[in-house]
N, CA and C atoms as an extended XYZ file, in Angstrom:
363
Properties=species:S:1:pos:R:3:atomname:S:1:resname:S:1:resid:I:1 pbc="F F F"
N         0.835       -1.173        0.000 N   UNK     1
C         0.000        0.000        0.000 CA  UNK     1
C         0.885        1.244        0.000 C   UNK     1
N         0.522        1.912       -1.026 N   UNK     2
C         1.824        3.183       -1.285 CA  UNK     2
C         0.724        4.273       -0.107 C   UNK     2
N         1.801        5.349        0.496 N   UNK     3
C         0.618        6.604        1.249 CA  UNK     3
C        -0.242        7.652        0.512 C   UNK     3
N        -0.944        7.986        0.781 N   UNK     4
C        -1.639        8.645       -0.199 CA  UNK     4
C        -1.086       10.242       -0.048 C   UNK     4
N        -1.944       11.068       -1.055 N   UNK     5
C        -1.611       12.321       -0.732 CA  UNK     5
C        -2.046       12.774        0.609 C   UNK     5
N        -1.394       13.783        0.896 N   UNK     6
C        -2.436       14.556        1.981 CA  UNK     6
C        -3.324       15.639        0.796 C   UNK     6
N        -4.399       15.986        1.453 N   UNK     7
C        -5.657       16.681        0.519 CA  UNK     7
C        -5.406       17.955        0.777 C   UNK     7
N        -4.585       18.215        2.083 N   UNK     8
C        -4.534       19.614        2.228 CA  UNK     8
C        -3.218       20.587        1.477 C   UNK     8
N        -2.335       19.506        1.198 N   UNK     9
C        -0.959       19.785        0.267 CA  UNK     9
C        -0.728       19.601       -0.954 C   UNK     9
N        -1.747       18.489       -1.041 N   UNK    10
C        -1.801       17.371       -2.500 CA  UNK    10
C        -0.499       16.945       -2.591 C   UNK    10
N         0.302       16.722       -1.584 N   UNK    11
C         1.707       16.072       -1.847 CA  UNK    11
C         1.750       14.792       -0.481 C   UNK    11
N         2.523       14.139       -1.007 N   UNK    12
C         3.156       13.360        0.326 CA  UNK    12
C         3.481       13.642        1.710 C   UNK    12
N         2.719       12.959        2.959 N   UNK    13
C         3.765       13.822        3.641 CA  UNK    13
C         4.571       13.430        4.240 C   UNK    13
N         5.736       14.215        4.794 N   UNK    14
C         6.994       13.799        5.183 CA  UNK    14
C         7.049       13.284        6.637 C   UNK    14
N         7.703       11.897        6.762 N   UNK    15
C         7.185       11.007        7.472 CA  UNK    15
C         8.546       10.894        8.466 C   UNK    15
N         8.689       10.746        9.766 N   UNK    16
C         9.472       11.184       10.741 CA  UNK    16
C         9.792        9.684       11.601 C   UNK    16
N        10.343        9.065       11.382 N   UNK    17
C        10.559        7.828       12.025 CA  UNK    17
C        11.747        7.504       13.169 C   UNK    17
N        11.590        7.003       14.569 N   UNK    18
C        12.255        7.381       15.471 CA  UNK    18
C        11.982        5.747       16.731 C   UNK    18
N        13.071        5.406       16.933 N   UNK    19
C        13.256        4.640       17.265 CA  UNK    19
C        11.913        3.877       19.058 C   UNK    19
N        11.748        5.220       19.286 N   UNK    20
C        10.785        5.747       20.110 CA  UNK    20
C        10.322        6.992       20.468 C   UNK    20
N         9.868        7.372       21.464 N   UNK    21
C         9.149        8.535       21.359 CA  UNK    21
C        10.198        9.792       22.349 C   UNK    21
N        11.287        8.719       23.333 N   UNK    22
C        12.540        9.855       22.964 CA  UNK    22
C        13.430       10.134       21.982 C   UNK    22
N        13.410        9.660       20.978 N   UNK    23
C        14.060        9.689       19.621 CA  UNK    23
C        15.444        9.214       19.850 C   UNK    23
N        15.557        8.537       20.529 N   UNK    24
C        17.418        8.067       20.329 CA  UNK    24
C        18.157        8.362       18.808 C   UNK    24
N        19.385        8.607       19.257 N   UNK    25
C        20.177        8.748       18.049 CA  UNK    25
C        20.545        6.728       17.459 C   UNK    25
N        20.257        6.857       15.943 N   UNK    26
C        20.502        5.630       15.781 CA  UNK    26
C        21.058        6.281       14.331 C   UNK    26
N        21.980        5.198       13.059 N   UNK    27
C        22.590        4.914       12.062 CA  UNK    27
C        21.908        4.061       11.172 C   UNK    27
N        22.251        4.503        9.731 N   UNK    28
C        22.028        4.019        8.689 CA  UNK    28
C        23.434        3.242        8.235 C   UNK    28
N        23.345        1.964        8.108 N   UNK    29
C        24.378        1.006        7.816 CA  UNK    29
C        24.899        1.373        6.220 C   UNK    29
N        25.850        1.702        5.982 N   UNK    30
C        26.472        2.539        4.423 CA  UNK    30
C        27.618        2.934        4.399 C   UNK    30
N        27.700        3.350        3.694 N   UNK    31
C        28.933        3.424        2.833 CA  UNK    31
C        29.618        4.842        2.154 C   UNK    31
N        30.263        5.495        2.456 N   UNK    32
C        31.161        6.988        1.755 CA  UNK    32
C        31.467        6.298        0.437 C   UNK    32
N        31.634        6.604       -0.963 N   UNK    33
C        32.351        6.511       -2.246 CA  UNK    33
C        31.858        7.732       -3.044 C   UNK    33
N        32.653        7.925       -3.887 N   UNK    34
C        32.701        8.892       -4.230 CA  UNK    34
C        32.032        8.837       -6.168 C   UNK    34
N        31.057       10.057       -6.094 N   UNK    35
C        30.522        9.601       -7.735 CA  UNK    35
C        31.090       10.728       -8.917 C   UNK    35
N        31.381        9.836       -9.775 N   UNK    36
C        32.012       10.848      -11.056 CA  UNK    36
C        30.989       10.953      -11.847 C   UNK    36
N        30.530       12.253      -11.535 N   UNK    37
C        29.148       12.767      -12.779 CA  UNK    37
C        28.676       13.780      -12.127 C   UNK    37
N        27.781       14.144      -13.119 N   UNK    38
C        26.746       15.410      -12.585 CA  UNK    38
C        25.779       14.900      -11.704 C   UNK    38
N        25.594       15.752      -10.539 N   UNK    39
C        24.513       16.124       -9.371 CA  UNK    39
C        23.933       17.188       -9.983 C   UNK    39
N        22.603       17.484       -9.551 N   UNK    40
C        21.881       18.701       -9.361 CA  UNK    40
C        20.722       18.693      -10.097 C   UNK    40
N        20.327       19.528      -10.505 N   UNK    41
C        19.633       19.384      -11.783 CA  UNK    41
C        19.989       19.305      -12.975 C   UNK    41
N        18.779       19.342      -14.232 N   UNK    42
C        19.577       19.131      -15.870 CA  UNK    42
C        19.783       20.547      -16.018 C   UNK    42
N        19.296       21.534      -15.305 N   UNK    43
C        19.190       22.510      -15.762 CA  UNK    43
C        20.439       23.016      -15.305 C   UNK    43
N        21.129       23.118      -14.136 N   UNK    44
C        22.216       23.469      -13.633 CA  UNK    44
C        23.187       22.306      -13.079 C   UNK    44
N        23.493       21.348      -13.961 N   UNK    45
C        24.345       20.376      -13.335 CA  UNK    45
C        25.619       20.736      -12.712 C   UNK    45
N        25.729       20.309      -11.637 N   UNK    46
C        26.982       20.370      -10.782 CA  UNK    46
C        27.941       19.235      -11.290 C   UNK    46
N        28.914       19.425      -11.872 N   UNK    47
C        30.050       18.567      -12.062 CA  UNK    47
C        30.713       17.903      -10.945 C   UNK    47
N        31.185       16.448      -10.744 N   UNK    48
C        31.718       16.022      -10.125 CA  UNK    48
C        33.721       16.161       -9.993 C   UNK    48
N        34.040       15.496       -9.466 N   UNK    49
C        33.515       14.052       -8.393 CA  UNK    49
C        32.634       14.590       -7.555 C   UNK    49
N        31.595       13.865       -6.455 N   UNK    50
C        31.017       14.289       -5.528 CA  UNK    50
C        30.926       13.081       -4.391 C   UNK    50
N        31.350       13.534       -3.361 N   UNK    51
C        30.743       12.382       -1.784 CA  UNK    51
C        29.811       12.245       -1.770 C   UNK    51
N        29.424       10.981       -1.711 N   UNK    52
C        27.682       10.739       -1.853 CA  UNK    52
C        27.756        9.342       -0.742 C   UNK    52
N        26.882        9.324        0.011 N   UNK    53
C        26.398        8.369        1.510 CA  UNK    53
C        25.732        7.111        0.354 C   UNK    53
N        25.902        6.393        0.327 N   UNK    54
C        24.822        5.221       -0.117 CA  UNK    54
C        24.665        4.241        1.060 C   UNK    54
N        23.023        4.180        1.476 N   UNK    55
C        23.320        3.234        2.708 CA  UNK    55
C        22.624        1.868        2.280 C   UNK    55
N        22.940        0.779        2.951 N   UNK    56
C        22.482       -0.508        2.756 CA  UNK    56
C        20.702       -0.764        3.144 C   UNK    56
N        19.961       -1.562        2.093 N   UNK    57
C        18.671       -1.410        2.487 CA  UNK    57
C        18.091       -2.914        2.677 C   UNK    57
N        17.089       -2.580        3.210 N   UNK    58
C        16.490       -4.645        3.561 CA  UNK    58
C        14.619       -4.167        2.996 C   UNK    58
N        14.457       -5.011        3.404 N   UNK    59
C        12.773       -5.036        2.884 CA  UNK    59
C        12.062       -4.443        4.356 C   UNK    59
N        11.292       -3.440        4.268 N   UNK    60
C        10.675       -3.166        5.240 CA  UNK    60
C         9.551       -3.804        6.367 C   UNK    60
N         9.485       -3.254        7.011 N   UNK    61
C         8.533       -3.616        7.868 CA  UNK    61
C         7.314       -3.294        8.156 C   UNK    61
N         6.517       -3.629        9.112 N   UNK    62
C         5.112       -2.866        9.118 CA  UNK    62
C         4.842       -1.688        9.249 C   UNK    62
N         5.858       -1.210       10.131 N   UNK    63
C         5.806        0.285       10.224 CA  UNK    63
C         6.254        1.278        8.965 C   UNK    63
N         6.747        0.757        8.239 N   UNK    64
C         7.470        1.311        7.182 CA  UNK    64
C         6.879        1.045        5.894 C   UNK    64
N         6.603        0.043        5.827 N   UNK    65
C         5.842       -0.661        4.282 CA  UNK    65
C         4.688        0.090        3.538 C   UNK    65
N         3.915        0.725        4.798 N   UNK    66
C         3.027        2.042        4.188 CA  UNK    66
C         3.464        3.078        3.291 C   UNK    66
N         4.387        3.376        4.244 N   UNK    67
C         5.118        4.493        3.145 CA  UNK    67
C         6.430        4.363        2.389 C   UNK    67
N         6.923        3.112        2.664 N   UNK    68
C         8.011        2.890        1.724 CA  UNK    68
C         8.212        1.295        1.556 C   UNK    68
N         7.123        1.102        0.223 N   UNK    69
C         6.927       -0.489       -0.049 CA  UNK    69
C         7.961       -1.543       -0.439 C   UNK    69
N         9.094       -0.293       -1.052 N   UNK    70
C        10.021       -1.666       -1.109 CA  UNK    70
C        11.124       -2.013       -0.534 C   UNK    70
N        11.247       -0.659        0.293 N   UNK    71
C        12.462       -1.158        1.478 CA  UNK    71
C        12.379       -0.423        2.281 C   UNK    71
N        13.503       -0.469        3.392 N   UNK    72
C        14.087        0.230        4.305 CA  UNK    72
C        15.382        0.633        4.841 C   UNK    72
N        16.077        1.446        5.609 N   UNK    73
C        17.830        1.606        5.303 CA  UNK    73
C        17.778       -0.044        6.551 C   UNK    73
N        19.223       -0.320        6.336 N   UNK    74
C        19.415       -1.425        7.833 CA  UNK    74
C        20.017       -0.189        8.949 C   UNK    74
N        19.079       -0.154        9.739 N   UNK    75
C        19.065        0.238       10.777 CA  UNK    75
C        20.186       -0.016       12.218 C   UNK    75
N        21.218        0.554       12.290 N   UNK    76
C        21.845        0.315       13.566 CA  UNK    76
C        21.607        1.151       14.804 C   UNK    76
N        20.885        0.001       15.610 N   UNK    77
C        20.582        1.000       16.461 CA  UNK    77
C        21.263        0.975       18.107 C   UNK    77
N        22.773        0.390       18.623 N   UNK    78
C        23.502        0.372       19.349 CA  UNK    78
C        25.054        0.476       18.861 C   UNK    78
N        25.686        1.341       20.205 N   UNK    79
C        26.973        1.050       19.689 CA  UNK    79
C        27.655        0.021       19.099 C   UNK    79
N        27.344       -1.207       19.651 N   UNK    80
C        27.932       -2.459       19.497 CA  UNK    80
C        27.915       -2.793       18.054 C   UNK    80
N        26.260       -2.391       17.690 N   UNK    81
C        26.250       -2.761       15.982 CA  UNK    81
C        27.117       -1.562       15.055 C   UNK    81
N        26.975       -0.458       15.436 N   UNK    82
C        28.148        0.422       14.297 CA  UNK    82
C        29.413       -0.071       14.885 C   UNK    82
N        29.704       -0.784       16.104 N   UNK    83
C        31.619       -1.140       15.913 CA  UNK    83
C        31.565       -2.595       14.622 C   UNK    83
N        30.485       -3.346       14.875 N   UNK    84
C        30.112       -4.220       13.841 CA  UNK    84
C        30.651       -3.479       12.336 C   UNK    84
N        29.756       -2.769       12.255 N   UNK    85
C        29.466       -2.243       10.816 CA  UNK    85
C        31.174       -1.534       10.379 C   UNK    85
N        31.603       -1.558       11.221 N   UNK    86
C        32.607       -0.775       10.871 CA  UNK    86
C        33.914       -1.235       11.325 C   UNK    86
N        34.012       -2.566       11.472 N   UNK    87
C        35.046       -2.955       11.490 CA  UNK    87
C        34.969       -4.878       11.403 C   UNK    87
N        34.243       -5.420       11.007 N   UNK    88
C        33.861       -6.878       10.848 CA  UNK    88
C        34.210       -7.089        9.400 C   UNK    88
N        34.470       -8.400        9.069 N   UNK    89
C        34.371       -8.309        7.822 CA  UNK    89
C        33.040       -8.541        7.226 C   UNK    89
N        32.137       -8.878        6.490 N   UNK    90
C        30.819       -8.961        5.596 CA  UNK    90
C        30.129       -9.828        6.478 C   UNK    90
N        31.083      -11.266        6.386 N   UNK    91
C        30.269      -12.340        7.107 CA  UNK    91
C        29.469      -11.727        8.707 C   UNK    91
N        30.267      -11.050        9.489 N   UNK    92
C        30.026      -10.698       10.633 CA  UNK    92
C        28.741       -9.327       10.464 C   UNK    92
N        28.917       -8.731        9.365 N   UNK    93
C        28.353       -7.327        8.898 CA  UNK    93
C        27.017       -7.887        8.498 C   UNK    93
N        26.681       -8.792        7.697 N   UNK    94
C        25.295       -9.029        6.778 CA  UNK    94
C        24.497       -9.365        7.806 C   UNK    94
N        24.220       -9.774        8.919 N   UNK    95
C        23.198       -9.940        9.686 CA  UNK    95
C        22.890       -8.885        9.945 C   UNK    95
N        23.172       -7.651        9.951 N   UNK    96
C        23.042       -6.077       10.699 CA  UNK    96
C        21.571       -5.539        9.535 C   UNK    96
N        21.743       -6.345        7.571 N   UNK    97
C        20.776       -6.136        7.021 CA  UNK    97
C        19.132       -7.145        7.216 C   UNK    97
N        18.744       -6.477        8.479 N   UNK    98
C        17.628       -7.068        8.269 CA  UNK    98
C        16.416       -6.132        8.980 C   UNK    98
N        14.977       -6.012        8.383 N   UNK    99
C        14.202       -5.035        9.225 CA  UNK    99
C        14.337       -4.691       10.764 C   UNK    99
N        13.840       -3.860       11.480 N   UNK   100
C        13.752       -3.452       12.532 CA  UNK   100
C        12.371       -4.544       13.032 C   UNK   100
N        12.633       -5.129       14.134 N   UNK   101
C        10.893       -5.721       14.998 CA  UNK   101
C        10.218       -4.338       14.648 C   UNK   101
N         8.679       -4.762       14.693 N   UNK   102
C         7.881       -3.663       14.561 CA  UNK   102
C         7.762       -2.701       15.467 C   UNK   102
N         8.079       -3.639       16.588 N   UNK   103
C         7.921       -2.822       17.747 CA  UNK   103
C         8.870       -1.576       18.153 C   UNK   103
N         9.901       -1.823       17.852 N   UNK   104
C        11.055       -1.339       17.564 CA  UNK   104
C        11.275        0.392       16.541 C   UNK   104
N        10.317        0.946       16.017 N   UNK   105
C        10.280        1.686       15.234 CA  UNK   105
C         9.063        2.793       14.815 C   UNK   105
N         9.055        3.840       15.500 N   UNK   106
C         7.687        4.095       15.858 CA  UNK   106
C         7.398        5.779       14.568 C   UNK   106
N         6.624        6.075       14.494 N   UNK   107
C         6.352        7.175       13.131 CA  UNK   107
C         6.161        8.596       14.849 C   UNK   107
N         7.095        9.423       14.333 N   UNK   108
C         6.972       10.311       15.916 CA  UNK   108
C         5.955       11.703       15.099 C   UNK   108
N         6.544       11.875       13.606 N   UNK   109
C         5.804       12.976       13.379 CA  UNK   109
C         5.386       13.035       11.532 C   UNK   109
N         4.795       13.311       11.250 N   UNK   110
C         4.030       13.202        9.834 CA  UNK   110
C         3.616       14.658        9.439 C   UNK   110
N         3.809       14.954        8.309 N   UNK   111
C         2.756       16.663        7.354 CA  UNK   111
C         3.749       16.944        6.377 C   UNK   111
N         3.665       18.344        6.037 N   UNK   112
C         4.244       18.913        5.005 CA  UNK   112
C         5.812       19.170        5.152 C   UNK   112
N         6.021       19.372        6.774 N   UNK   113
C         7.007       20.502        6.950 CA  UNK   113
C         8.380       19.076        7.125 C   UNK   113
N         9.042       19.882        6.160 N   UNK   114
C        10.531       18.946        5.794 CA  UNK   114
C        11.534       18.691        7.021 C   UNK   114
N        11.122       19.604        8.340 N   UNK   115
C        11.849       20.120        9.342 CA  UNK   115
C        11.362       19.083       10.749 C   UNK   115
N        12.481       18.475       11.246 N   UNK   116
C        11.378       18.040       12.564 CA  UNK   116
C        11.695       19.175       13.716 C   UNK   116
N        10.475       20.217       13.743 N   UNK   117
C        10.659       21.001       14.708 CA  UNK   117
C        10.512       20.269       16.093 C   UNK   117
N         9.993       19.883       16.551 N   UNK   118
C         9.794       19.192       17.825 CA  UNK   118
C        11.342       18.636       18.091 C   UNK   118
N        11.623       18.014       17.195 N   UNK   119
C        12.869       17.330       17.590 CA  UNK   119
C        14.066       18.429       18.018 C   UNK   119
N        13.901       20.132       17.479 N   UNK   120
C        14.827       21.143       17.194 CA  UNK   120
C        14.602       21.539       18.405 C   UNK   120
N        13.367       21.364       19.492 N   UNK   121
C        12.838       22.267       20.146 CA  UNK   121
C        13.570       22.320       21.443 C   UNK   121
């Protein structure tokens, strides 16, 4: 089920996902490399090279599948798993790609505004 518009924006809205409702700091399991090409728009392309984040994704979950049907980033959400991620080799690393429990992952804020003010506040 893709999300629908909102009626009052006619756009998507921007969906705020947080480990709970104190928002712990958590990581997207990925990768720094660097891309040779144009960023930006066609209209004003920015020439490369450019640093670009690519993070690793798994198939989502319930909480997520609403609004993003075909995946999700792999989620690290303790120290222990970014010393994983960042220093294991693959074998030790690939278990880290797998959804979050549902329980585990809660939607803190939803609408138009691109900003999580609450979280700024």
């Amino acid at each position: 089920m893709r999300s629908s518009r909102n009626p009052e924006t006619k756009r998507k809205d921007v969906v705020w996902f947080a480990l709970n409702d104190d928002r712990p700091l958590f990581a997207f399991g990925g990768i720094w490399t660097e891309f040779r090409g144009d960023r930006g728009t066609k209209s004003k392309p920015i020439p490369g090279p450019h640093l670009v984040y690519g993070f690793l994704t798994t198939s989502p979950n319930a909480v997520v599948e609403p609004i993003h049907p075909k995946a999700m980033p792999a989620i690290l959400t303790t120290q222990e798993e970014c010393d994983v991620w960042m220093r294991a080799p693959w074998d030790g690393v690939k278990a880290l790609q797998r959804p979050l429990q549902d329980a585990d992952l809660v939607i803190v804020a939803r609408g138009a505004d691109k900003e999580d003010r609450a979280a700024a506040a």
